[in-house]
């Protein structure tokens, strides 16, 4: 098969996390539970932010976007994995693999950039509180998110189009539970030097770049907090960004753990197992971190929970009026 000629390729095989038949029901139950928690937890955050006018601020606008992206991010991989386990099949079509790869890169990078924007939001709120509403105005926030969506969509499209130029042998087995870009490129039987160069360059640009911006923002935040005289003022300033700092630490520590484990063991199965941490566990823990560490979110969730019990007595009272 010549380079770029993939007419004979119609499907790939996803080997998943384990090939043991006895473990499949356990894996299905665990991932189904985690997926439901991710969808339900992040939907609650979105509903709480949208229903409470006090939360219509830049910080919670970015948080609701992050929750939406987390739902989409996990929805690109987990449903297909659950379907394959349920049907006892490992097949994913060639088109389905490219589509899954595109959306996985797209929503994964959006996660990264939203965390970066939220770090900048914390920086402006703590270091420039008097100019916060001028700098972080709704138009600027909306335009920023729109630019990221368009830019990352083009970035994901670049990777997908480059993979389309590769050729593969029939019956290609991917040692993962989804079509991960690097795994697919390495399984190609054509020259993938250019793909590898783009992957490494993009990893530096789209991974290290946002992380450096987050570190810079927090270095400025620490410098500003040190300049606050009162202990209460320092605590209030730090509590503004503690939830975001927890999510950032979890996201980058798990991603770094995946990279180090794959580099140390050179085992595809170990890499696939470790990748569960940032593809599934991190989006599942984000709602808990923000709801448990944030008084405004907890207050909004209580109001959301009490809404039905408040509305029904009012409606019944109106119905009884002559």
PDB file of C-alpha atoms in Angstrom:
ATOM      1  CA  UNK A   1       0.000   0.000   0.000  1.00  0.00           C
ATOM      2  CA  UNK A   2       1.497   3.325  -1.013  1.00  0.00           C
ATOM      3  CA  UNK A   3       1.676   6.388   1.217  1.00  0.00           C
ATOM      4  CA  UNK A   4      -1.575   8.285   1.425  1.00  0.00           C
ATOM      5  CA  UNK A   5      -3.522   5.339   0.022  1.00  0.00           C
ATOM      6  CA  UNK A   6      -5.919   4.230   2.753  1.00  0.00           C
ATOM      7  CA  UNK A   7      -8.784   2.979   0.607  1.00  0.00           C
ATOM      8  CA  UNK A   8      -8.403  -0.522   2.055  1.00  0.00           C
ATOM      9  CA  UNK A   9      -8.723   0.716   5.618  1.00  0.00           C
ATOM     10  CA  UNK A  10     -12.284   0.545   6.906  1.00  0.00           C
ATOM     11  CA  UNK A  11     -11.833  -0.030  10.633  1.00  0.00           C
ATOM     12  CA  UNK A  12      -9.444  -0.212  13.584  1.00  0.00           C
ATOM     13  CA  UNK A  13      -9.518  -2.421  16.677  1.00  0.00           C
ATOM     14  CA  UNK A  14      -9.528  -0.743  20.104  1.00  0.00           C
ATOM     15  CA  UNK A  15      -7.956  -3.157  22.581  1.00  0.00           C
ATOM     16  CA  UNK A  16      -9.258  -1.221  25.600  1.00  0.00           C
ATOM     17  CA  UNK A  17      -7.867  -1.386  29.131  1.00  0.00           C
ATOM     18  CA  UNK A  18      -7.966  -5.154  29.455  1.00  0.00           C
ATOM     19  CA  UNK A  19      -8.645  -8.172  27.266  1.00  0.00           C
ATOM     20  CA  UNK A  20      -9.755 -10.342  30.209  1.00  0.00           C
ATOM     21  CA  UNK A  21     -13.453 -11.256  29.689  1.00  0.00           C
ATOM     22  CA  UNK A  22     -14.040 -11.483  33.447  1.00  0.00           C
ATOM     23  CA  UNK A  23     -12.968  -7.863  33.957  1.00  0.00           C
ATOM     24  CA  UNK A  24     -15.264  -6.402  31.286  1.00  0.00           C
ATOM     25  CA  UNK A  25     -18.427  -6.135  33.490  1.00  0.00           C
ATOM     26  CA  UNK A  26     -16.368  -4.472  36.241  1.00  0.00           C
ATOM     27  CA  UNK A  27     -14.791  -1.980  33.800  1.00  0.00           C
ATOM     28  CA  UNK A  28     -18.229  -1.289  32.274  1.00  0.00           C
ATOM     29  CA  UNK A  29     -19.774  -0.578  35.675  1.00  0.00           C
ATOM     30  CA  UNK A  30     -16.918   1.662  36.854  1.00  0.00           C
ATOM     31  CA  UNK A  31     -16.793   3.756  33.674  1.00  0.00           C
ATOM     32  CA  UNK A  32     -20.575   4.039  33.415  1.00  0.00           C
ATOM     33  CA  UNK A  33     -20.717   5.300  37.011  1.00  0.00           C
ATOM     34  CA  UNK A  34     -17.927   7.804  36.445  1.00  0.00           C
ATOM     35  CA  UNK A  35     -19.507   9.036  33.195  1.00  0.00           C
ATOM     36  CA  UNK A  36     -22.881   9.602  34.871  1.00  0.00           C
ATOM     37  CA  UNK A  37     -21.176  11.488  37.719  1.00  0.00           C
ATOM     38  CA  UNK A  38     -19.296  13.652  35.184  1.00  0.00           C
ATOM     39  CA  UNK A  39     -22.431  14.520  33.203  1.00  0.00           C
ATOM     40  CA  UNK A  40     -24.661  15.076  36.243  1.00  0.00           C
ATOM     41  CA  UNK A  41     -22.056  17.000  38.269  1.00  0.00           C
ATOM     42  CA  UNK A  42     -21.034  19.344  35.461  1.00  0.00           C
ATOM     43  CA  UNK A  43     -24.652  19.900  34.411  1.00  0.00           C
ATOM     44  CA  UNK A  44     -25.415  20.983  37.979  1.00  0.00           C
ATOM     45  CA  UNK A  45     -22.599  23.522  37.803  1.00  0.00           C
ATOM     46  CA  UNK A  46     -23.950  24.896  34.502  1.00  0.00           C
ATOM     47  CA  UNK A  47     -27.516  25.079  35.844  1.00  0.00           C
ATOM     48  CA  UNK A  48     -26.388  26.713  39.092  1.00  0.00           C
ATOM     49  CA  UNK A  49     -24.410  29.403  37.250  1.00  0.00           C
ATOM     50  CA  UNK A  50     -27.142  30.097  34.687  1.00  0.00           C
ATOM     51  CA  UNK A  51     -29.966  30.225  37.272  1.00  0.00           C
ATOM     52  CA  UNK A  52     -28.261  32.542  39.785  1.00  0.00           C
ATOM     53  CA  UNK A  53     -27.821  36.139  38.652  1.00  0.00           C
ATOM     54  CA  UNK A  54     -25.127  36.652  41.306  1.00  0.00           C
ATOM     55  CA  UNK A  55     -22.948  34.195  39.403  1.00  0.00           C
ATOM     56  CA  UNK A  56     -23.149  36.006  36.066  1.00  0.00           C
ATOM     57  CA  UNK A  57     -19.530  37.081  36.349  1.00  0.00           C
ATOM     58  CA  UNK A  58     -16.458  36.310  34.200  1.00  0.00           C
ATOM     59  CA  UNK A  59     -15.128  33.682  36.636  1.00  0.00           C
ATOM     60  CA  UNK A  60     -18.335  31.653  36.597  1.00  0.00           C
ATOM     61  CA  UNK A  61     -18.799  32.218  32.868  1.00  0.00           C
ATOM     62  CA  UNK A  62     -15.468  30.466  32.314  1.00  0.00           C
ATOM     63  CA  UNK A  63     -16.384  27.800  34.884  1.00  0.00           C
ATOM     64  CA  UNK A  64     -19.644  26.943  33.107  1.00  0.00           C
ATOM     65  CA  UNK A  65     -17.705  26.729  29.828  1.00  0.00           C
ATOM     66  CA  UNK A  66     -15.205  24.403  31.503  1.00  0.00           C
ATOM     67  CA  UNK A  67     -18.032  22.184  32.762  1.00  0.00           C
ATOM     68  CA  UNK A  68     -19.591  22.011  29.298  1.00  0.00           C
ATOM     69  CA  UNK A  69     -16.218  21.162  27.724  1.00  0.00           C
ATOM     70  CA  UNK A  70     -15.605  18.439  30.342  1.00  0.00           C
ATOM     71  CA  UNK A  71     -18.917  16.783  29.436  1.00  0.00           C
ATOM     72  CA  UNK A  72     -18.051  16.885  25.731  1.00  0.00           C
ATOM     73  CA  UNK A  73     -14.460  15.761  26.396  1.00  0.00           C
ATOM     74  CA  UNK A  74     -15.520  12.554  28.147  1.00  0.00           C
ATOM     75  CA  UNK A  75     -18.404  11.989  25.721  1.00  0.00           C
ATOM     76  CA  UNK A  76     -15.923  11.565  22.866  1.00  0.00           C
ATOM     77  CA  UNK A  77     -14.388   8.435  24.421  1.00  0.00           C
ATOM     78  CA  UNK A  78     -16.445   6.779  27.188  1.00  0.00           C
ATOM     79  CA  UNK A  79     -19.734   6.054  25.312  1.00  0.00           C
ATOM     80  CA  UNK A  80     -17.856   4.262  22.512  1.00  0.00           C
ATOM     81  CA  UNK A  81     -15.877   2.266  25.059  1.00  0.00           C
ATOM     82  CA  UNK A  82     -19.063   1.268  26.913  1.00  0.00           C
ATOM     83  CA  UNK A  83     -20.753   0.322  23.630  1.00  0.00           C
ATOM     84  CA  UNK A  84     -17.836  -1.898  22.614  1.00  0.00           C
ATOM     85  CA  UNK A  85     -17.867  -3.675  25.979  1.00  0.00           C
ATOM     86  CA  UNK A  86     -21.629  -4.151  25.849  1.00  0.00           C
ATOM     87  CA  UNK A  87     -21.568  -5.531  22.289  1.00  0.00           C
ATOM     88  CA  UNK A  88     -18.334  -7.461  22.917  1.00  0.00           C
ATOM     89  CA  UNK A  89     -16.754  -5.721  19.950  1.00  0.00           C
ATOM     90  CA  UNK A  90     -13.462  -3.864  19.584  1.00  0.00           C
ATOM     91  CA  UNK A  91     -14.219  -2.281  16.226  1.00  0.00           C
ATOM     92  CA  UNK A  92     -14.203   1.430  15.465  1.00  0.00           C
ATOM     93  CA  UNK A  93     -14.604   2.577  11.874  1.00  0.00           C
ATOM     94  CA  UNK A  94     -11.842   4.564  10.173  1.00  0.00           C
ATOM     95  CA  UNK A  95     -14.122   7.609   9.919  1.00  0.00           C
ATOM     96  CA  UNK A  96     -15.209   7.157  13.535  1.00  0.00           C
ATOM     97  CA  UNK A  97     -11.591   6.997  14.694  1.00  0.00           C
ATOM     98  CA  UNK A  98     -10.632  10.215  12.886  1.00  0.00           C
ATOM     99  CA  UNK A  99     -13.765  11.950  14.227  1.00  0.00           C
ATOM    100  CA  UNK A 100     -13.070  10.779  17.768  1.00  0.00           C
ATOM    101  CA  UNK A 101      -9.472  11.929  17.495  1.00  0.00           C
ATOM    102  CA  UNK A 102     -10.551  15.363  16.251  1.00  0.00           C
ATOM    103  CA  UNK A 103     -13.006  16.024  19.081  1.00  0.00           C
ATOM    104  CA  UNK A 104     -10.684  14.551  21.709  1.00  0.00           C
ATOM    105  CA  UNK A 105      -7.922  16.986  20.716  1.00  0.00           C
ATOM    106  CA  UNK A 106     -10.433  19.823  20.375  1.00  0.00           C
ATOM    107  CA  UNK A 107     -12.056  19.530  23.805  1.00  0.00           C
ATOM    108  CA  UNK A 108      -8.815  18.518  25.534  1.00  0.00           C
ATOM    109  CA  UNK A 109      -7.053  21.661  24.336  1.00  0.00           C
ATOM    110  CA  UNK A 110     -10.095  23.773  25.198  1.00  0.00           C
ATOM    111  CA  UNK A 111      -9.812  22.456  28.765  1.00  0.00           C
ATOM    112  CA  UNK A 112      -6.200  23.591  28.852  1.00  0.00           C
ATOM    113  CA  UNK A 113      -6.898  27.064  27.472  1.00  0.00           C
ATOM    114  CA  UNK A 114      -9.928  27.656  29.710  1.00  0.00           C
ATOM    115  CA  UNK A 115      -7.793  26.878  32.753  1.00  0.00           C
ATOM    116  CA  UNK A 116      -5.287  29.417  31.452  1.00  0.00           C
ATOM    117  CA  UNK A 117      -7.960  32.105  31.006  1.00  0.00           C
ATOM    118  CA  UNK A 118      -9.304  31.372  34.484  1.00  0.00           C
ATOM    119  CA  UNK A 119      -5.801  31.873  35.896  1.00  0.00           C
ATOM    120  CA  UNK A 120      -5.655  35.265  34.163  1.00  0.00           C
ATOM    121  CA  UNK A 121      -9.094  36.072  35.603  1.00  0.00           C
ATOM    122  CA  UNK A 122      -7.805  35.306  39.118  1.00  0.00           C
ATOM    123  CA  UNK A 123      -4.745  37.472  38.451  1.00  0.00           C
ATOM    124  CA  UNK A 124      -6.844  40.480  37.408  1.00  0.00           C
ATOM    125  CA  UNK A 125      -9.305  39.990  40.316  1.00  0.00           C
ATOM    126  CA  UNK A 126      -6.535  39.940  42.941  1.00  0.00           C
ATOM    127  CA  UNK A 127      -3.880  42.238  41.462  1.00  0.00           C
ATOM    128  CA  UNK A 128      -6.147  44.802  39.743  1.00  0.00           C
ATOM    129  CA  UNK A 129      -9.482  44.651  41.631  1.00  0.00           C
ATOM    130  CA  UNK A 130     -10.469  48.263  40.848  1.00  0.00           C
ATOM    131  CA  UNK A 131     -10.128  47.689  37.102  1.00  0.00           C
ATOM    132  CA  UNK A 132     -11.532  44.151  37.107  1.00  0.00           C
ATOM    133  CA  UNK A 133     -14.914  44.871  35.500  1.00  0.00           C
ATOM    134  CA  UNK A 134     -13.288  47.139  32.922  1.00  0.00           C
ATOM    135  CA  UNK A 135     -10.675  44.567  31.885  1.00  0.00           C
ATOM    136  CA  UNK A 136     -12.850  41.445  32.182  1.00  0.00           C
ATOM    137  CA  UNK A 137     -15.946  42.909  30.535  1.00  0.00           C
ATOM    138  CA  UNK A 138     -18.529  40.514  29.026  1.00  0.00           C
ATOM    139  CA  UNK A 139     -17.610  41.389  25.445  1.00  0.00           C
ATOM    140  CA  UNK A 140     -13.916  40.657  26.032  1.00  0.00           C
ATOM    141  CA  UNK A 141     -14.677  37.347  27.803  1.00  0.00           C
ATOM    142  CA  UNK A 142     -17.040  36.175  25.071  1.00  0.00           C
ATOM    143  CA  UNK A 143     -14.606  37.186  22.323  1.00  0.00           C
ATOM    144  CA  UNK A 144     -11.755  35.410  24.118  1.00  0.00           C
ATOM    145  CA  UNK A 145     -13.681  32.137  24.335  1.00  0.00           C
ATOM    146  CA  UNK A 146     -14.805  32.452  20.695  1.00  0.00           C
ATOM    147  CA  UNK A 147     -11.209  32.993  19.519  1.00  0.00           C
ATOM    148  CA  UNK A 148     -10.074  29.907  21.433  1.00  0.00           C
ATOM    149  CA  UNK A 149     -12.864  27.786  19.960  1.00  0.00           C
ATOM    150  CA  UNK A 150     -11.984  28.815  16.402  1.00  0.00           C
ATOM    151  CA  UNK A 151      -8.208  28.552  16.911  1.00  0.00           C
ATOM    152  CA  UNK A 152      -8.344  25.097  18.525  1.00  0.00           C
ATOM    153  CA  UNK A 153     -10.849  23.868  15.925  1.00  0.00           C
ATOM    154  CA  UNK A 154      -8.283  24.701  13.239  1.00  0.00           C
ATOM    155  CA  UNK A 155      -5.516  23.099  15.300  1.00  0.00           C
ATOM    156  CA  UNK A 156      -7.513  19.859  15.683  1.00  0.00           C
ATOM    157  CA  UNK A 157      -8.360  19.917  11.987  1.00  0.00           C
ATOM    158  CA  UNK A 158      -4.642  20.154  11.122  1.00  0.00           C
ATOM    159  CA  UNK A 159      -3.836  16.986  13.071  1.00  0.00           C
ATOM    160  CA  UNK A 160      -6.809  15.124  11.618  1.00  0.00           C
ATOM    161  CA  UNK A 161      -5.952  16.055   8.026  1.00  0.00           C
ATOM    162  CA  UNK A 162      -2.351  14.978   8.540  1.00  0.00           C
ATOM    163  CA  UNK A 163      -3.485  11.580   9.847  1.00  0.00           C
ATOM    164  CA  UNK A 164      -5.697  11.202   6.767  1.00  0.00           C
ATOM    165  CA  UNK A 165      -2.537  11.311   4.646  1.00  0.00           C
ATOM    166  CA  UNK A 166      -1.074   8.264   6.403  1.00  0.00           C
ATOM    167  CA  UNK A 167      -1.528   4.685   5.258  1.00  0.00           C
ATOM    168  CA  UNK A 168      -2.196   1.694   7.502  1.00  0.00           C
ATOM    169  CA  UNK A 169      -2.055  -2.062   7.251  1.00  0.00           C
ATOM    170  CA  UNK A 170      -5.335  -3.974   7.530  1.00  0.00           C
ATOM    171  CA  UNK A 171      -6.490  -5.045  11.026  1.00  0.00           C
ATOM    172  CA  UNK A 172      -4.625  -2.322  12.909  1.00  0.00           C
ATOM    173  CA  UNK A 173      -4.881  -2.795  16.687  1.00  0.00           C
ATOM    174  CA  UNK A 174      -4.780   0.328  18.855  1.00  0.00           C
ATOM    175  CA  UNK A 175      -3.608  -0.509  22.405  1.00  0.00           C
ATOM    176  CA  UNK A 176      -5.932   2.068  23.954  1.00  0.00           C
ATOM    177  CA  UNK A 177      -9.623   2.585  24.767  1.00  0.00           C
ATOM    178  CA  UNK A 178      -9.884   5.455  22.273  1.00  0.00           C
ATOM    179  CA  UNK A 179      -8.106   6.732  19.156  1.00  0.00           C
ATOM    180  CA  UNK A 180      -5.240   8.630  20.729  1.00  0.00           C
ATOM    181  CA  UNK A 181      -3.294  10.720  18.199  1.00  0.00           C
ATOM    182  CA  UNK A 182       0.218   9.526  18.999  1.00  0.00           C
ATOM    183  CA  UNK A 183      -0.832   5.861  19.120  1.00  0.00           C
ATOM    184  CA  UNK A 184      -2.504   6.064  15.707  1.00  0.00           C
ATOM    185  CA  UNK A 185       0.444   7.874  14.103  1.00  0.00           C
ATOM    186  CA  UNK A 186       2.940   5.313  15.423  1.00  0.00           C
ATOM    187  CA  UNK A 187       0.878   2.454  13.947  1.00  0.00           C
ATOM    188  CA  UNK A 188       1.107   3.876  10.430  1.00  0.00           C
ATOM    189  CA  UNK A 189       3.192   1.996   7.860  1.00  0.00           C
ATOM    190  CA  UNK A 190       4.050   5.184   5.946  1.00  0.00           C
ATOM    191  CA  UNK A 191       6.554   7.925   6.745  1.00  0.00           C
ATOM    192  CA  UNK A 192       5.249   9.717   9.844  1.00  0.00           C
ATOM    193  CA  UNK A 193       8.258  11.973  10.487  1.00  0.00           C
ATOM    194  CA  UNK A 194       6.314  15.156   9.683  1.00  0.00           C
ATOM    195  CA  UNK A 195       3.409  14.057  11.890  1.00  0.00           C
ATOM    196  CA  UNK A 196       5.770  13.422  14.802  1.00  0.00           C
ATOM    197  CA  UNK A 197       7.432  16.804  14.376  1.00  0.00           C
ATOM    198  CA  UNK A 198       4.061  18.568  14.353  1.00  0.00           C
ATOM    199  CA  UNK A 199       2.944  16.598  17.445  1.00  0.00           C
ATOM    200  CA  UNK A 200       6.093  17.543  19.394  1.00  0.00           C
ATOM    201  CA  UNK A 201       5.990  21.181  18.285  1.00  0.00           C
ATOM    202  CA  UNK A 202       2.287  21.429  19.129  1.00  0.00           C
ATOM    203  CA  UNK A 203       2.900  19.817  22.541  1.00  0.00           C
ATOM    204  CA  UNK A 204       5.349  22.598  23.364  1.00  0.00           C
ATOM    205  CA  UNK A 205       3.231  25.383  21.896  1.00  0.00           C
ATOM    206  CA  UNK A 206      -0.211  24.243  23.117  1.00  0.00           C
ATOM    207  CA  UNK A 207       0.867  22.529  26.322  1.00  0.00           C
ATOM    208  CA  UNK A 208       3.910  24.264  27.756  1.00  0.00           C
ATOM    209  CA  UNK A 209       2.704  27.689  26.576  1.00  0.00           C
ATOM    210  CA  UNK A 210      -0.559  27.753  28.589  1.00  0.00           C
ATOM    211  CA  UNK A 211       1.182  26.179  31.596  1.00  0.00           C
ATOM    212  CA  UNK A 212       3.832  28.931  31.510  1.00  0.00           C
ATOM    213  CA  UNK A 213       1.055  31.551  31.408  1.00  0.00           C
ATOM    214  CA  UNK A 214      -0.605  29.930  34.440  1.00  0.00           C
ATOM    215  CA  UNK A 215       2.699  29.913  36.354  1.00  0.00           C
ATOM    216  CA  UNK A 216       3.282  33.575  35.466  1.00  0.00           C
ATOM    217  CA  UNK A 217      -0.232  34.541  36.612  1.00  0.00           C
ATOM    218  CA  UNK A 218       0.167  32.752  39.936  1.00  0.00           C
ATOM    219  CA  UNK A 219       3.635  34.199  40.518  1.00  0.00           C
ATOM    220  CA  UNK A 220       2.058  37.653  40.230  1.00  0.00           C
ATOM    221  CA  UNK A 221      -0.812  36.568  42.493  1.00  0.00           C
ATOM    222  CA  UNK A 222       1.602  35.324  45.180  1.00  0.00           C
ATOM    223  CA  UNK A 223       3.543  38.607  44.960  1.00  0.00           C
ATOM    224  CA  UNK A 224       0.321  40.616  45.404  1.00  0.00           C
ATOM    225  CA  UNK A 225      -0.907  38.463  48.314  1.00  0.00           C
ATOM    226  CA  UNK A 226       2.425  38.920  50.101  1.00  0.00           C
ATOM    227  CA  UNK A 227       1.894  42.678  49.903  1.00  0.00           C
ATOM    228  CA  UNK A 228      -1.460  42.503  51.744  1.00  0.00           C
ATOM    229  CA  UNK A 229      -0.997  43.526  55.389  1.00  0.00           C
ATOM    230  CA  UNK A 230      -3.966  41.836  57.099  1.00  0.00           C
ATOM    231  CA  UNK A 231      -4.221  38.063  57.521  1.00  0.00           C
ATOM    232  CA  UNK A 232      -7.941  38.223  56.689  1.00  0.00           C
ATOM    233  CA  UNK A 233      -7.188  40.022  53.435  1.00  0.00           C
ATOM    234  CA  UNK A 234      -4.589  37.415  52.493  1.00  0.00           C
ATOM    235  CA  UNK A 235      -7.036  34.591  53.229  1.00  0.00           C
ATOM    236  CA  UNK A 236      -9.800  36.244  51.187  1.00  0.00           C
ATOM    237  CA  UNK A 237      -7.460  36.783  48.229  1.00  0.00           C
ATOM    238  CA  UNK A 238      -6.135  33.232  48.360  1.00  0.00           C
ATOM    239  CA  UNK A 239      -9.621  31.716  48.673  1.00  0.00           C
ATOM    240  CA  UNK A 240     -10.533  33.421  45.380  1.00  0.00           C
ATOM    241  CA  UNK A 241      -8.260  31.113  43.405  1.00  0.00           C
ATOM    242  CA  UNK A 242      -7.872  28.008  45.601  1.00  0.00           C
ATOM    243  CA  UNK A 243     -10.475  25.980  43.644  1.00  0.00           C
ATOM    244  CA  UNK A 244      -8.890  26.843  40.320  1.00  0.00           C
ATOM    245  CA  UNK A 245      -5.419  26.076  41.670  1.00  0.00           C
ATOM    246  CA  UNK A 246      -6.641  22.645  42.799  1.00  0.00           C
ATOM    247  CA  UNK A 247      -8.077  21.862  39.349  1.00  0.00           C
ATOM    248  CA  UNK A 248      -4.905  23.073  37.589  1.00  0.00           C
ATOM    249  CA  UNK A 249      -2.719  20.954  39.872  1.00  0.00           C
ATOM    250  CA  UNK A 250      -4.891  17.894  39.274  1.00  0.00           C
ATOM    251  CA  UNK A 251      -4.969  18.413  35.491  1.00  0.00           C
ATOM    252  CA  UNK A 252      -1.246  18.972  34.971  1.00  0.00           C
ATOM    253  CA  UNK A 253      -0.045  16.467  37.580  1.00  0.00           C
ATOM    254  CA  UNK A 254      -2.109  13.662  36.024  1.00  0.00           C
ATOM    255  CA  UNK A 255      -1.026  14.634  32.496  1.00  0.00           C
ATOM    256  CA  UNK A 256       2.605  14.709  33.617  1.00  0.00           C
ATOM    257  CA  UNK A 257       2.125  11.366  35.371  1.00  0.00           C
ATOM    258  CA  UNK A 258       0.826   9.827  32.136  1.00  0.00           C
ATOM    259  CA  UNK A 259       3.818  11.160  30.193  1.00  0.00           C
ATOM    260  CA  UNK A 260       6.354   9.943  32.753  1.00  0.00           C
ATOM    261  CA  UNK A 261       4.753   6.517  33.119  1.00  0.00           C
ATOM    262  CA  UNK A 262       4.652   5.952  29.353  1.00  0.00           C
ATOM    263  CA  UNK A 263       8.254   7.158  28.984  1.00  0.00           C
ATOM    264  CA  UNK A 264       9.477   4.938  31.832  1.00  0.00           C
ATOM    265  CA  UNK A 265       7.609   1.707  31.060  1.00  0.00           C
ATOM    266  CA  UNK A 266       7.253   1.972  27.252  1.00  0.00           C
ATOM    267  CA  UNK A 267       4.043  -0.023  27.768  1.00  0.00           C
ATOM    268  CA  UNK A 268       0.976   0.973  25.776  1.00  0.00           C
ATOM    269  CA  UNK A 269      -1.317  -0.705  28.319  1.00  0.00           C
ATOM    270  CA  UNK A 270       0.270   1.236  31.197  1.00  0.00           C
ATOM    271  CA  UNK A 271      -0.106   4.467  29.229  1.00  0.00           C
ATOM    272  CA  UNK A 272      -3.768   3.706  28.475  1.00  0.00           C
ATOM    273  CA  UNK A 273      -4.476   2.948  32.141  1.00  0.00           C
ATOM    274  CA  UNK A 274      -2.673   6.095  33.317  1.00  0.00           C
ATOM    275  CA  UNK A 275      -4.511   8.248  30.768  1.00  0.00           C
ATOM    276  CA  UNK A 276      -7.772   7.428  32.566  1.00  0.00           C
ATOM    277  CA  UNK A 277      -6.642   9.899  35.236  1.00  0.00           C
ATOM    278  CA  UNK A 278      -6.816  13.024  33.084  1.00  0.00           C
ATOM    279  CA  UNK A 279      -9.452  11.856  30.575  1.00  0.00           C
ATOM    280  CA  UNK A 280     -11.995  10.620  33.137  1.00  0.00           C
ATOM    281  CA  UNK A 281     -10.994  11.191  36.773  1.00  0.00           C
ATOM    282  CA  UNK A 282     -10.100  14.889  36.429  1.00  0.00           C
ATOM    283  CA  UNK A 283     -13.410  15.916  34.731  1.00  0.00           C
ATOM    284  CA  UNK A 284     -15.243  13.877  37.392  1.00  0.00           C
ATOM    285  CA  UNK A 285     -13.523  15.658  40.305  1.00  0.00           C
ATOM    286  CA  UNK A 286     -13.819  19.216  38.923  1.00  0.00           C
ATOM    287  CA  UNK A 287     -17.474  19.726  40.011  1.00  0.00           C
ATOM    288  CA  UNK A 288     -16.688  18.427  43.506  1.00  0.00           C
ATOM    289  CA  UNK A 289     -13.701  20.746  43.852  1.00  0.00           C
ATOM    290  CA  UNK A 290     -15.673  23.822  42.797  1.00  0.00           C
ATOM    291  CA  UNK A 291     -18.826  22.957  44.739  1.00  0.00           C
ATOM    292  CA  UNK A 292     -17.063  21.999  47.975  1.00  0.00           C
ATOM    293  CA  UNK A 293     -14.533  24.848  48.007  1.00  0.00           C
ATOM    294  CA  UNK A 294     -16.779  27.632  46.717  1.00  0.00           C
ATOM    295  CA  UNK A 295     -19.470  29.200  48.898  1.00  0.00           C
ATOM    296  CA  UNK A 296     -21.203  30.933  45.958  1.00  0.00           C
ATOM    297  CA  UNK A 297     -21.601  27.660  44.059  1.00  0.00           C
ATOM    298  CA  UNK A 298     -22.885  25.862  47.166  1.00  0.00           C
ATOM    299  CA  UNK A 299     -25.403  28.650  47.756  1.00  0.00           C
ATOM    300  CA  UNK A 300     -26.556  28.511  44.108  1.00  0.00           C
ATOM    301  CA  UNK A 301     -26.891  24.699  44.263  1.00  0.00           C
ATOM    302  CA  UNK A 302     -29.031  24.983  47.401  1.00  0.00           C
ATOM    303  CA  UNK A 303     -31.286  27.504  45.665  1.00  0.00           C
ATOM    304  CA  UNK A 304     -31.499  25.231  42.646  1.00  0.00           C
ATOM    305  CA  UNK A 305     -32.438  22.313  44.893  1.00  0.00           C
ATOM    306  CA  UNK A 306     -35.047  24.349  46.770  1.00  0.00           C
ATOM    307  CA  UNK A 307     -36.650  25.860  43.650  1.00  0.00           C
ATOM    308  CA  UNK A 308     -39.251  23.086  43.115  1.00  0.00           C
ATOM    309  CA  UNK A 309     -40.260  23.067  46.801  1.00  0.00           C
ATOM    310  CA  UNK A 310     -40.643  26.867  46.742  1.00  0.00           C
ATOM    311  CA  UNK A 311     -42.577  27.072  43.476  1.00  0.00           C
ATOM    312  CA  UNK A 312     -45.144  24.342  44.111  1.00  0.00           C
ATOM    313  CA  UNK A 313     -46.675  25.867  47.322  1.00  0.00           C
ATOM    314  CA  UNK A 314     -46.928  29.212  45.503  1.00  0.00           C
ATOM    315  CA  UNK A 315     -48.674  27.589  42.523  1.00  0.00           C
ATOM    316  CA  UNK A 316     -51.042  25.635  44.762  1.00  0.00           C
ATOM    317  CA  UNK A 317     -51.830  28.781  46.723  1.00  0.00           C
ATOM    318  CA  UNK A 318     -52.662  30.684  43.538  1.00  0.00           C
ATOM    319  CA  UNK A 319     -54.903  27.815  42.367  1.00  0.00           C
ATOM    320  CA  UNK A 320     -56.887  27.963  45.639  1.00  0.00           C
ATOM    321  CA  UNK A 321     -57.545  31.689  45.331  1.00  0.00           C
ATOM    322  CA  UNK A 322     -61.094  32.507  44.133  1.00  0.00           C
TER     323      UNK A 322
END
